[in-house]
Amino acid sequence: MFTDKAKIYIKAGNGGNGAIAFHREKYVAAGGPDGGDGGRGGNIIFRADEALTTLMDFKYKRKYVAENGGGGMGKHMNGKNGADTVILVPQGTVIRDAESGRIIADIFDTKKDFCLAKGGNGGFGNAHFATPTRQAPNFAKNGQKGDEREVILELKLLADVGLLGFPNVGKSTLLSVTTKAAPKIANYHFTTLVPNLGVVSLGEGMSFVLADIPGIIEGASEGAGLGHEFLRHIERTRLLIHIVDVSGIEGRNPIEDFDIINSELKKYNIDLENRPQIVAANKTDIITDQKLYDDFMSEMKRRGYKVFPISAASKKGVDELMKYAFSELSKLPPIKEFEPEIDIFEEKFVDKTDKGFEISIEDGVYVISGSWIEAVGSSVNFSDNESLQFFQSALKSRGVIDELIEKGIKEGDTVRIGDLEFDFVW
C-alpha cells in the first residue's frame, strides 16, 4: 500500500530530577550536599532514508516518545541522558505543524538529521543550591519537560520530470517503455492509483528520474477524486511532460483536456502553472479524427509549446521526446527544496504572553496552574524551611505573589498547585 500523508504525535524525553543527597563518610559528622543533576531527555530526530518510498509505517504507529533522562544520585553523580528517538522517513518528506499547517522542515538531505523536538534539561541536584548561609539545602530541582507536538508528514516525490495528463492517456505506458518501472497498465480509467518512479537512461552520464503522476481530473485542486494527493507529487518536478490523447477514440477534445489540467495546476499552486511543459501528443498511430488532431497541433504551436507527436505503445517518437527533456533539464535549477515557514526553536515562535502560570478561583481556593509553576511546585520539600523560602522567592520573582494579592487573597486562604494544597502566608 502507498501512503503519502500521515499525522503523528511526538514527545521528547523529560529531563531527570536532581538528587537530594549529603556526603556520608566515616568520621565525618555532617558532610555537605552532593546530590547530582538529572540527565537530559532524549530528542526526536528525523532522518531521510533512500530505501523508503512511502509513509506506510506511520499508518500503524502514530505516537513516538523519546527516553527520559535519568535522575541524579549522591556523590555528585549525574543521571544518564535519555536516548534520542530517530524516525526514518523517505527523502522528500515535508513536516508541517498540525495546528497551523505551516512547513517546519523538508527532510531532503540523507546526510543531515533534523531535530523536531528537544529533550528537557535535567534538574539541578541540591549541591547547586548550597550557599554560605544555606549549607545543607534539602531540596533539588525537577527536570524540564521535553517538547511535544502533533505534526503532519507529507511525501512529495523527488523526480526531475513529471508525466501529467488525464487518466488513460498513456502515462504509465510511456513510463514502462522508457524506464525499468513496471506500472499496472490497462484500458480503463484510473489504472494508476499511486505515483510510479523510473530512471530514464540515455547513455553514460545522461539520465533523469521520471514520475508517472496518477491521472488528474477536473476539480482535482479542490480534492475531487484524489486530486490533492496526486497534485502534491508534481510540486518538486523541474519539468512536466503533458500527455494528451489526440486519437479521438474516446470522443474527448484534446485542447479542452489540456486547458482543464493546466487550470487545475493554477488553482492548486500558481507556481505549477509556470513550470516548463513539453506536450506529448499521444496515440497518433490510431487517430480517428484528423481535423481534431490538426486543430490541436496548430493551437499548441500558436501558444508556443514544443509538441512531440508520439505513440507510447509503439515507441514512435519516444526517444526524441526523452532526449529533448534531458536537454531542457540541463537548463533548469535543481529539484526544489521547500523552505521552512516557521522555526519552532526561535524565540519569536514561543508564546511570549505565556507567563508559565494562570490563577483561577474555585470554591474559594486559589488554583495556580501552568507549565512553570507545576514544575517548581513539584520540586518543593514542604517539610524543609529552606526549600519553602526558595519556593517563595521563586513565586515572588515571577510575579505570582503580586497576582494573588491583586485577586484578593488573604493570609490563611488555601492555594492549590497540582495535587498540592497549602495555606497562604506572607
CSV table of C-alpha atoms in Angstrom, one decimal:
chain,number,residue,atom,x,y,z
A,1,MET,CA,0.0,0.0,0.0
A,2,PHE,CA,1.2,3.5,-0.8
A,3,THR,CA,0.8,6.1,1.9
A,4,ASP,CA,2.0,9.7,1.3
A,5,LYS,CA,0.4,11.6,4.2
A,6,ALA,CA,0.3,10.9,8.0
A,7,LYS,CA,-0.4,12.7,11.2
A,8,ILE,CA,1.7,11.7,14.2
A,9,TYR,CA,2.3,12.8,17.8
A,10,ILE,CA,5.9,13.2,19.0
A,11,LYS,CA,7.2,13.7,22.6
A,12,ALA,CA,10.8,14.3,23.5
A,13,GLY,CA,12.1,12.9,26.8
A,14,ASN,CA,11.7,14.7,30.1
A,15,GLY,CA,14.8,15.7,32.0
A,16,GLY,CA,15.7,13.7,35.0
A,17,ASN,CA,15.2,15.1,38.5
A,18,GLY,CA,18.1,16.4,40.5
A,19,ALA,CA,19.0,14.4,43.7
A,20,ILE,CA,18.8,15.4,47.3
A,21,ALA,CA,21.8,13.8,49.0
A,22,PHE,CA,24.5,14.5,51.5
A,23,HIS,CA,28.1,13.3,51.8
A,24,ARG,CA,28.3,10.4,54.2
A,25,GLU,CA,31.8,9.3,55.3
A,26,LYS,CA,33.1,7.6,58.4
A,27,TYR,CA,34.3,10.0,61.0
A,28,VAL,CA,32.7,12.9,59.1
A,29,ALA,CA,29.7,14.0,61.2
A,30,ALA,CA,28.0,16.3,58.7
A,31,GLY,CA,29.0,16.1,55.1
A,32,GLY,CA,27.9,18.7,52.6
A,33,PRO,CA,25.2,18.3,49.9
A,34,ASP,CA,26.4,16.1,47.0
A,35,GLY,CA,23.2,15.5,45.0
A,36,GLY,CA,23.9,15.1,41.3
A,37,ASP,CA,22.0,16.6,38.4
A,38,GLY,CA,19.4,14.8,36.3
A,39,GLY,CA,20.2,13.7,32.7
A,40,ARG,CA,18.8,15.4,29.6
A,41,GLY,CA,15.8,13.9,28.0
A,42,GLY,CA,16.2,12.3,24.5
A,43,ASN,CA,15.4,14.3,21.3
A,44,ILE,CA,13.1,13.3,18.5
A,45,ILE,CA,15.3,13.2,15.3
A,46,PHE,CA,14.1,12.8,11.7
A,47,ARG,CA,16.4,11.3,9.1
A,48,ALA,CA,15.9,10.7,5.4
A,49,ASP,CA,16.3,7.2,4.2
A,50,GLU,CA,16.8,6.5,0.5
A,51,ALA,CA,15.4,2.9,0.9
A,52,LEU,CA,12.0,4.2,2.0
A,53,THR,CA,9.4,5.1,-0.6
A,54,THR,CA,6.2,5.5,1.4
A,55,LEU,CA,4.9,6.7,4.8
A,56,MET,CA,3.3,3.4,5.3
A,57,ASP,CA,4.9,2.8,8.8
A,58,PHE,CA,3.0,5.8,10.2
A,59,LYS,CA,-0.3,4.2,9.3
A,60,TYR,CA,0.2,1.7,12.2
A,61,LYS,CA,2.3,3.8,14.6
A,62,ARG,CA,1.3,7.4,15.3
A,63,LYS,CA,3.0,8.1,18.6
A,64,TYR,CA,6.7,8.5,19.1
A,65,VAL,CA,8.2,9.2,22.6
A,66,ALA,CA,11.9,9.6,23.4
A,67,GLU,CA,13.6,8.3,26.6
A,68,ASN,CA,13.5,10.3,29.7
A,69,GLY,CA,16.8,11.4,31.4
A,70,GLY,CA,17.9,9.5,34.4
A,71,GLY,CA,17.6,11.0,37.9
A,72,GLY,CA,20.7,12.4,39.7
A,73,MET,CA,22.3,10.5,42.5
A,74,GLY,CA,24.5,11.1,45.5
A,75,LYS,CA,28.3,11.6,45.4
A,76,HIS,CA,27.7,14.3,42.7
A,77,MET,CA,26.7,11.6,40.2
A,78,ASN,CA,24.6,12.9,37.4
A,79,GLY,CA,21.8,10.9,35.7
A,80,LYS,CA,22.4,9.5,32.3
A,81,ASN,CA,21.0,11.3,29.2
A,82,GLY,CA,17.9,9.8,27.6
A,83,ALA,CA,18.4,8.1,24.2
A,84,ASP,CA,17.3,10.0,21.1
A,85,THR,CA,14.5,8.5,19.1
A,86,VAL,CA,15.4,8.5,15.4
A,87,ILE,CA,12.5,8.4,12.9
A,88,LEU,CA,13.3,7.3,9.4
A,89,VAL,CA,11.3,8.8,6.5
A,90,PRO,CA,11.5,8.8,2.7
A,91,GLN,CA,13.5,11.5,1.0
A,92,GLY,CA,11.2,14.4,0.2
A,93,THR,CA,9.1,14.2,3.3
A,94,VAL,CA,7.8,17.6,4.4
A,95,ILE,CA,6.9,18.1,8.0
A,96,ARG,CA,4.1,20.6,8.8
A,97,ASP,CA,2.8,21.9,12.1
A,98,ALA,CA,-0.6,20.2,12.6
A,99,GLU,CA,-2.2,23.2,14.1
A,100,SER,CA,-1.1,25.9,11.6
A,101,GLY,CA,-0.3,23.8,8.6
A,102,ARG,CA,2.9,25.7,8.1
A,103,ILE,CA,6.1,23.9,7.0
A,104,ILE,CA,8.6,23.1,9.7
A,105,ALA,CA,11.2,21.2,7.7
A,106,ASP,CA,11.8,19.4,4.4
A,107,ILE,CA,13.6,16.1,5.1
A,108,PHE,CA,15.6,16.2,1.9
A,109,ASP,CA,19.3,15.5,2.6
A,110,THR,CA,20.2,11.9,3.7
A,111,LYS,CA,23.3,13.2,5.5
A,112,LYS,CA,21.6,15.9,7.5
A,113,ASP,CA,19.4,15.0,10.5
A,114,PHE,CA,16.6,17.3,11.8
A,115,CYS,CA,15.7,17.6,15.5
A,116,LEU,CA,12.0,18.2,15.7
A,117,ALA,CA,11.6,18.1,19.5
A,118,LYS,CA,14.3,18.7,22.1
A,119,GLY,CA,14.5,16.8,25.3
A,120,GLY,CA,14.1,18.6,28.6
A,121,ASN,CA,17.1,19.7,30.6
A,122,GLY,CA,17.9,17.8,33.7
A,123,GLY,CA,17.1,19.4,37.1
A,124,PHE,CA,19.9,20.6,39.4
A,125,GLY,CA,20.8,18.5,42.4
A,126,ASN,CA,20.9,20.0,45.9
A,127,ALA,CA,24.6,20.6,45.6
A,128,HIS,CA,23.8,23.5,43.3
A,129,PHE,CA,21.8,25.3,45.9
A,130,ALA,CA,24.4,25.4,48.7
A,131,THR,CA,25.4,28.9,49.7
A,132,PRO,CA,27.4,30.3,52.7
A,133,THR,CA,24.1,30.8,54.5
A,134,ARG,CA,22.4,27.7,53.2
A,135,GLN,CA,24.9,25.0,53.7
A,136,ALA,CA,22.5,22.0,53.7
A,137,PRO,CA,19.8,22.6,51.2
A,138,ASN,CA,17.2,19.9,51.5
A,139,PHE,CA,15.7,20.4,48.1
A,140,ALA,CA,16.5,19.9,44.4
A,141,LYS,CA,15.1,20.9,41.1
A,142,ASN,CA,13.0,18.6,38.9
A,143,GLY,CA,13.8,18.1,35.2
A,144,GLN,CA,12.1,20.1,32.5
A,145,LYS,CA,9.5,18.5,30.2
A,146,GLY,CA,10.5,17.6,26.7
A,147,ASP,CA,8.9,19.3,23.7
A,148,GLU,CA,5.8,17.7,22.3
A,149,ARG,CA,3.6,18.4,19.3
A,150,GLU,CA,1.5,17.0,16.6
A,151,VAL,CA,2.8,17.1,13.1
A,152,ILE,CA,1.7,16.2,9.6
A,153,LEU,CA,4.1,14.3,7.3
A,154,GLU,CA,3.7,14.8,3.5
A,155,LEU,CA,5.7,12.9,0.9
A,156,LYS,CA,6.4,14.9,-2.1
A,157,LEU,CA,8.2,12.8,-4.7
A,158,LEU,CA,11.8,13.6,-5.8
A,159,ALA,CA,11.6,13.4,-9.6
A,160,ASP,CA,13.1,15.6,-12.3
A,161,VAL,CA,10.2,15.1,-14.8
A,162,GLY,CA,6.6,14.5,-14.1
A,163,LEU,CA,4.1,12.9,-16.5
A,164,LEU,CA,0.9,14.9,-16.5
A,165,GLY,CA,-2.5,14.3,-18.1
A,166,PHE,CA,-5.9,12.9,-17.7
A,167,PRO,CA,-6.4,9.2,-16.8
A,168,ASN,CA,-5.9,6.7,-19.5
A,169,VAL,CA,-3.9,9.0,-21.8
A,170,GLY,CA,-0.8,6.7,-21.8
A,171,LYS,CA,1.4,8.0,-18.9
A,172,SER,CA,2.0,4.5,-17.5
A,173,THR,CA,2.8,3.1,-20.9
A,174,LEU,CA,5.3,5.9,-21.6
A,175,LEU,CA,7.0,5.2,-18.2
A,176,SER,CA,7.1,1.5,-18.9
A,177,VAL,CA,8.8,1.9,-22.3
A,178,THR,CA,11.4,4.5,-21.2
A,179,THR,CA,12.4,3.0,-17.8
A,180,LYS,CA,12.6,-0.3,-16.0
A,181,ALA,CA,9.5,0.6,-14.0
A,182,ALA,CA,6.6,-1.8,-14.3
A,183,PRO,CA,3.4,0.1,-13.6
A,184,LYS,CA,0.0,-1.6,-14.0
A,185,ILE,CA,-1.4,-0.8,-17.5
A,186,ALA,CA,-4.9,-1.4,-18.8
A,187,ASN,CA,-7.5,0.3,-20.9
A,188,TYR,CA,-9.6,1.7,-18.2
A,189,HIS,CA,-9.7,4.9,-16.1
A,190,PHE,CA,-7.6,5.3,-13.0
A,191,THR,CA,-5.3,2.3,-13.7
A,192,THR,CA,-2.7,4.2,-11.7
A,193,LEU,CA,-3.7,4.9,-8.2
A,194,VAL,CA,-0.2,5.6,-6.8
A,195,PRO,CA,2.8,7.5,-8.3
A,196,ASN,CA,5.4,5.4,-10.0
A,197,LEU,CA,9.1,6.4,-10.5
A,198,GLY,CA,11.6,5.2,-13.0
A,199,VAL,CA,15.0,6.3,-14.3
A,200,VAL,CA,15.4,7.2,-17.9
A,201,SER,CA,18.9,6.3,-19.1
A,202,LEU,CA,20.0,7.8,-22.4
A,203,GLY,CA,23.7,6.8,-22.2
A,204,GLU,CA,26.6,7.3,-19.8
A,205,GLY,CA,26.0,10.4,-17.6
A,206,MET,CA,22.7,11.0,-19.3
A,207,SER,CA,19.8,10.0,-17.0
A,208,PHE,CA,16.9,11.6,-15.1
A,209,VAL,CA,14.1,10.5,-12.8
A,210,LEU,CA,10.6,10.3,-14.4
A,211,ALA,CA,7.4,10.1,-12.3
A,212,ASP,CA,4.1,8.9,-13.5
A,213,ILE,CA,1.6,11.0,-11.6
A,214,PRO,CA,-1.9,9.4,-11.3
A,215,GLY,CA,-4.5,10.9,-13.6
A,216,ILE,CA,-5.8,14.3,-12.7
A,217,ILE,CA,-9.4,15.2,-13.3
A,218,GLU,CA,-11.4,18.4,-13.4
A,219,GLY,CA,-11.9,19.6,-9.8
A,220,ALA,CA,-8.6,18.0,-8.6
A,221,SER,CA,-7.4,21.2,-7.0
A,222,GLU,CA,-10.5,21.1,-4.7
A,223,GLY,CA,-9.8,17.5,-3.9
A,224,ALA,CA,-12.1,15.8,-6.5
A,225,GLY,CA,-11.0,12.2,-7.0
A,226,LEU,CA,-7.7,12.0,-5.2
A,227,GLY,CA,-6.7,15.4,-6.6
A,228,HIS,CA,-4.7,16.8,-3.7
A,229,GLU,CA,-2.9,13.5,-3.1
A,230,PHE,CA,-1.9,13.5,-6.8
A,231,LEU,CA,-1.0,17.1,-7.3
A,232,ARG,CA,1.3,17.1,-4.3
A,233,HIS,CA,3.8,14.9,-6.2
A,234,ILE,CA,4.2,17.4,-9.0
A,235,GLU,CA,5.5,20.2,-6.8
A,236,ARG,CA,9.1,19.2,-6.9
A,237,THR,CA,9.4,18.3,-10.5
A,238,ARG,CA,11.5,20.6,-12.6
A,239,LEU,CA,9.8,19.8,-15.9
A,240,LEU,CA,6.4,18.5,-16.9
A,241,ILE,CA,5.6,16.3,-19.9
A,242,HIS,CA,1.9,16.9,-20.6
A,243,ILE,CA,0.5,13.9,-22.3
A,244,VAL,CA,-2.7,14.4,-24.4
A,245,ASP,CA,-4.7,11.7,-26.1
A,246,VAL,CA,-5.2,13.1,-29.7
A,247,SER,CA,-6.7,9.9,-31.2
A,248,GLY,CA,-10.3,11.0,-30.7
A,249,ILE,CA,-11.2,7.4,-29.7
A,250,GLU,CA,-13.0,8.5,-26.5
A,251,GLY,CA,-14.7,11.5,-28.1
A,252,ARG,CA,-12.7,14.0,-26.0
A,253,ASN,CA,-11.4,17.3,-27.2
A,254,PRO,CA,-7.6,17.4,-26.6
A,255,ILE,CA,-7.5,21.2,-26.4
A,256,GLU,CA,-10.1,21.2,-23.7
A,257,ASP,CA,-8.3,18.4,-21.8
A,258,PHE,CA,-5.1,20.3,-22.0
A,259,ASP,CA,-6.7,23.5,-20.6
A,260,ILE,CA,-8.5,21.7,-17.8
A,261,ILE,CA,-5.3,20.1,-16.5
A,262,ASN,CA,-3.5,23.4,-16.6
A,263,SER,CA,-6.4,25.2,-14.9
A,264,GLU,CA,-6.1,22.7,-12.0
A,265,LEU,CA,-2.4,23.3,-11.7
A,266,LYS,CA,-3.0,27.0,-11.4
A,267,LYS,CA,-5.7,26.6,-8.8
A,268,TYR,CA,-3.6,24.2,-6.7
A,269,ASN,CA,-0.4,26.1,-6.8
A,270,ILE,CA,0.3,29.1,-9.0
A,271,ASP,CA,4.0,28.1,-9.3
A,272,LEU,CA,3.0,24.9,-11.1
A,273,GLU,CA,1.3,26.9,-13.8
A,274,ASN,CA,4.7,28.4,-14.7
A,275,ARG,CA,6.5,25.1,-14.6
A,276,PRO,CA,8.1,24.3,-18.0
A,277,GLN,CA,5.9,21.9,-20.1
A,278,ILE,CA,6.6,19.7,-23.1
A,279,VAL,CA,3.5,18.5,-24.9
A,280,ALA,CA,3.3,14.9,-26.0
A,281,ALA,CA,0.5,14.2,-28.5
A,282,ASN,CA,0.0,10.5,-27.8
A,283,LYS,CA,-1.8,7.7,-29.7
A,284,THR,CA,-1.0,9.2,-33.1
A,285,ASP,CA,-1.0,5.7,-34.6
A,286,ILE,CA,-4.8,5.3,-34.0
A,287,ILE,CA,-6.1,8.8,-34.9
A,288,THR,CA,-9.8,8.7,-35.8
A,289,ASP,CA,-10.4,12.4,-36.3
A,290,GLN,CA,-7.7,14.1,-38.4
A,291,LYS,CA,-9.2,17.6,-38.0
A,292,LEU,CA,-9.2,17.2,-34.2
A,293,TYR,CA,-5.6,16.3,-34.3
A,294,ASP,CA,-4.6,19.1,-36.7
A,295,ASP,CA,-6.5,21.7,-34.7
A,296,PHE,CA,-4.7,20.6,-31.5
A,297,MET,CA,-1.2,20.8,-33.1
A,298,SER,CA,-2.0,24.2,-34.6
A,299,GLU,CA,-3.2,25.6,-31.2
A,300,MET,CA,-0.2,24.3,-29.3
A,301,LYS,CA,2.1,25.8,-31.9
A,302,ARG,CA,0.2,29.1,-31.6
A,303,ARG,CA,0.7,29.0,-27.8
A,304,GLY,CA,4.4,28.4,-28.2
A,305,TYR,CA,4.6,24.9,-26.8
A,306,LYS,CA,7.1,22.3,-28.1
A,307,VAL,CA,5.0,19.3,-29.2
A,308,PHE,CA,6.1,15.8,-29.9
A,309,PRO,CA,3.7,13.5,-31.8
A,310,ILE,CA,4.2,10.1,-30.3
A,311,SER,CA,2.8,6.6,-29.8
A,312,ALA,CA,3.9,5.3,-26.4
A,313,ALA,CA,2.6,1.9,-27.3
A,314,SER,CA,4.8,1.5,-30.4
A,315,LYS,CA,7.6,3.8,-29.0
A,316,LYS,CA,7.2,6.1,-32.1
A,317,GLY,CA,8.8,9.5,-31.3
A,318,VAL,CA,9.6,8.5,-27.7
A,319,ASP,CA,13.4,8.6,-27.9
A,320,GLU,CA,13.3,12.1,-29.4
A,321,LEU,CA,10.9,13.2,-26.6
A,322,MET,CA,13.2,11.9,-23.8
A,323,LYS,CA,16.4,13.4,-25.4
A,324,TYR,CA,14.7,16.8,-25.6
A,325,ALA,CA,13.5,16.5,-22.0
A,326,PHE,CA,17.1,15.8,-20.8
A,327,SER,CA,18.4,18.8,-22.8
A,328,GLU,CA,15.8,21.0,-21.2
A,329,LEU,CA,16.7,19.8,-17.7
A,330,SER,CA,20.3,20.9,-18.1
A,331,LYS,CA,19.0,24.5,-18.3
A,332,LEU,CA,16.8,24.3,-15.2
A,333,PRO,CA,17.7,24.7,-11.5
A,334,PRO,CA,17.9,21.6,-9.2
A,335,ILE,CA,14.9,19.9,-7.6
A,336,LYS,CA,13.0,22.2,-5.4
A,337,GLU,CA,13.6,22.1,-1.6
A,338,PHE,CA,10.8,23.6,0.5
A,339,GLU,CA,11.9,26.4,2.9
A,340,PRO,CA,10.6,26.3,6.5
A,341,GLU,CA,7.8,28.7,7.2
A,342,ILE,CA,8.3,28.6,11.0
A,343,ASP,CA,11.3,27.9,13.2
A,344,ILE,CA,9.9,26.0,16.2
A,345,PHE,CA,13.0,26.8,18.3
A,346,GLU,CA,13.2,30.5,17.6
A,347,GLU,CA,12.2,32.9,20.4
A,348,LYS,CA,9.7,34.6,18.2
A,349,PHE,CA,7.8,31.3,17.8
A,350,VAL,CA,7.5,30.9,21.5
A,351,ASP,CA,4.4,32.5,23.0
A,352,LYS,CA,5.8,35.4,24.9
A,353,THR,CA,2.5,36.0,26.6
A,354,ASP,CA,2.8,32.7,28.4
A,355,LYS,CA,3.8,33.6,32.0
A,356,GLY,CA,4.1,30.0,32.9
A,357,PHE,CA,1.2,30.2,35.2
A,358,GLU,CA,-2.5,31.1,35.4
A,359,ILE,CA,-4.6,31.8,38.6
A,360,SER,CA,-8.2,31.0,39.0
A,361,ILE,CA,-10.5,30.8,42.0
A,362,GLU,CA,-12.6,27.7,42.5
A,363,ASP,CA,-14.9,27.5,45.6
A,364,GLY,CA,-12.7,29.9,47.5
A,365,VAL,CA,-9.5,28.1,46.6
A,366,TYR,CA,-6.8,29.9,44.6
A,367,VAL,CA,-5.7,27.4,41.9
A,368,ILE,CA,-2.4,28.1,40.2
A,369,SER,CA,-1.8,26.1,37.0
A,370,GLY,CA,0.7,26.2,34.2
A,371,SER,CA,3.9,24.6,33.0
A,372,TRP,CA,6.4,26.6,35.0
A,373,ILE,CA,4.5,26.7,38.3
A,374,GLU,CA,3.8,23.0,38.3
A,375,ALA,CA,7.4,22.2,37.7
A,376,VAL,CA,8.6,24.4,40.5
A,377,GLY,CA,5.8,23.2,42.9
A,378,SER,CA,6.7,19.6,42.4
A,379,SER,CA,10.3,20.3,43.5
A,380,VAL,CA,9.4,21.8,46.9
A,381,ASN,CA,10.1,20.0,50.1
A,382,PHE,CA,7.3,21.4,52.3
A,383,SER,CA,8.9,20.0,55.4
A,384,ASP,CA,12.1,22.0,54.9
A,385,ASN,CA,12.2,25.7,55.7
A,386,GLU,CA,15.0,26.5,53.2
A,387,SER,CA,13.1,24.8,50.4
A,388,LEU,CA,10.0,26.8,51.3
A,389,GLN,CA,12.0,30.0,51.3
A,390,PHE,CA,13.4,29.2,47.9
A,391,PHE,CA,9.9,28.4,46.6
A,392,GLN,CA,8.5,31.7,48.0
A,393,SER,CA,11.4,33.6,46.4
A,394,ALA,CA,10.7,32.0,43.0
A,395,LEU,CA,6.9,32.9,43.3
A,396,LYS,CA,7.8,36.5,44.1
A,397,SER,CA,10.3,36.9,41.3
A,398,ARG,CA,7.9,35.6,38.6
A,399,GLY,CA,5.0,37.8,39.8
A,400,VAL,CA,2.8,35.0,41.2
A,401,ILE,CA,2.5,36.6,44.7
A,402,ASP,CA,1.6,40.0,43.2
A,403,GLU,CA,-1.1,38.5,41.1
A,404,LEU,CA,-2.5,36.5,44.0
A,405,ILE,CA,-2.7,39.7,46.0
A,406,GLU,CA,-4.4,41.5,43.1
A,407,LYS,CA,-7.0,38.8,43.1
A,408,GLY,CA,-7.8,39.4,46.7
A,409,ILE,CA,-6.0,36.6,48.6
A,410,LYS,CA,-5.7,36.8,52.4
A,411,GLU,CA,-3.4,35.1,54.8
A,412,GLY,CA,-4.8,31.7,55.6
A,413,ASP,CA,-6.6,31.3,52.3
A,414,THR,CA,-6.0,28.0,50.5
A,415,VAL,CA,-3.7,27.7,47.5
A,416,ARG,CA,-3.6,24.7,45.2
A,417,ILE,CA,-0.8,23.8,42.7
A,418,GLY,CA,-1.4,20.4,41.1
A,419,ASP,CA,-2.1,18.0,43.9
A,420,LEU,CA,-0.5,20.2,46.5
A,421,GLU,CA,-2.6,22.4,48.8
A,422,PHE,CA,-1.2,24.9,51.4
A,423,ASP,CA,-2.2,28.0,53.3
A,424,PHE,CA,-1.1,31.3,52.0
A,425,VAL,CA,1.3,33.1,54.4
A,426,TRP,CA,3.0,36.4,53.6
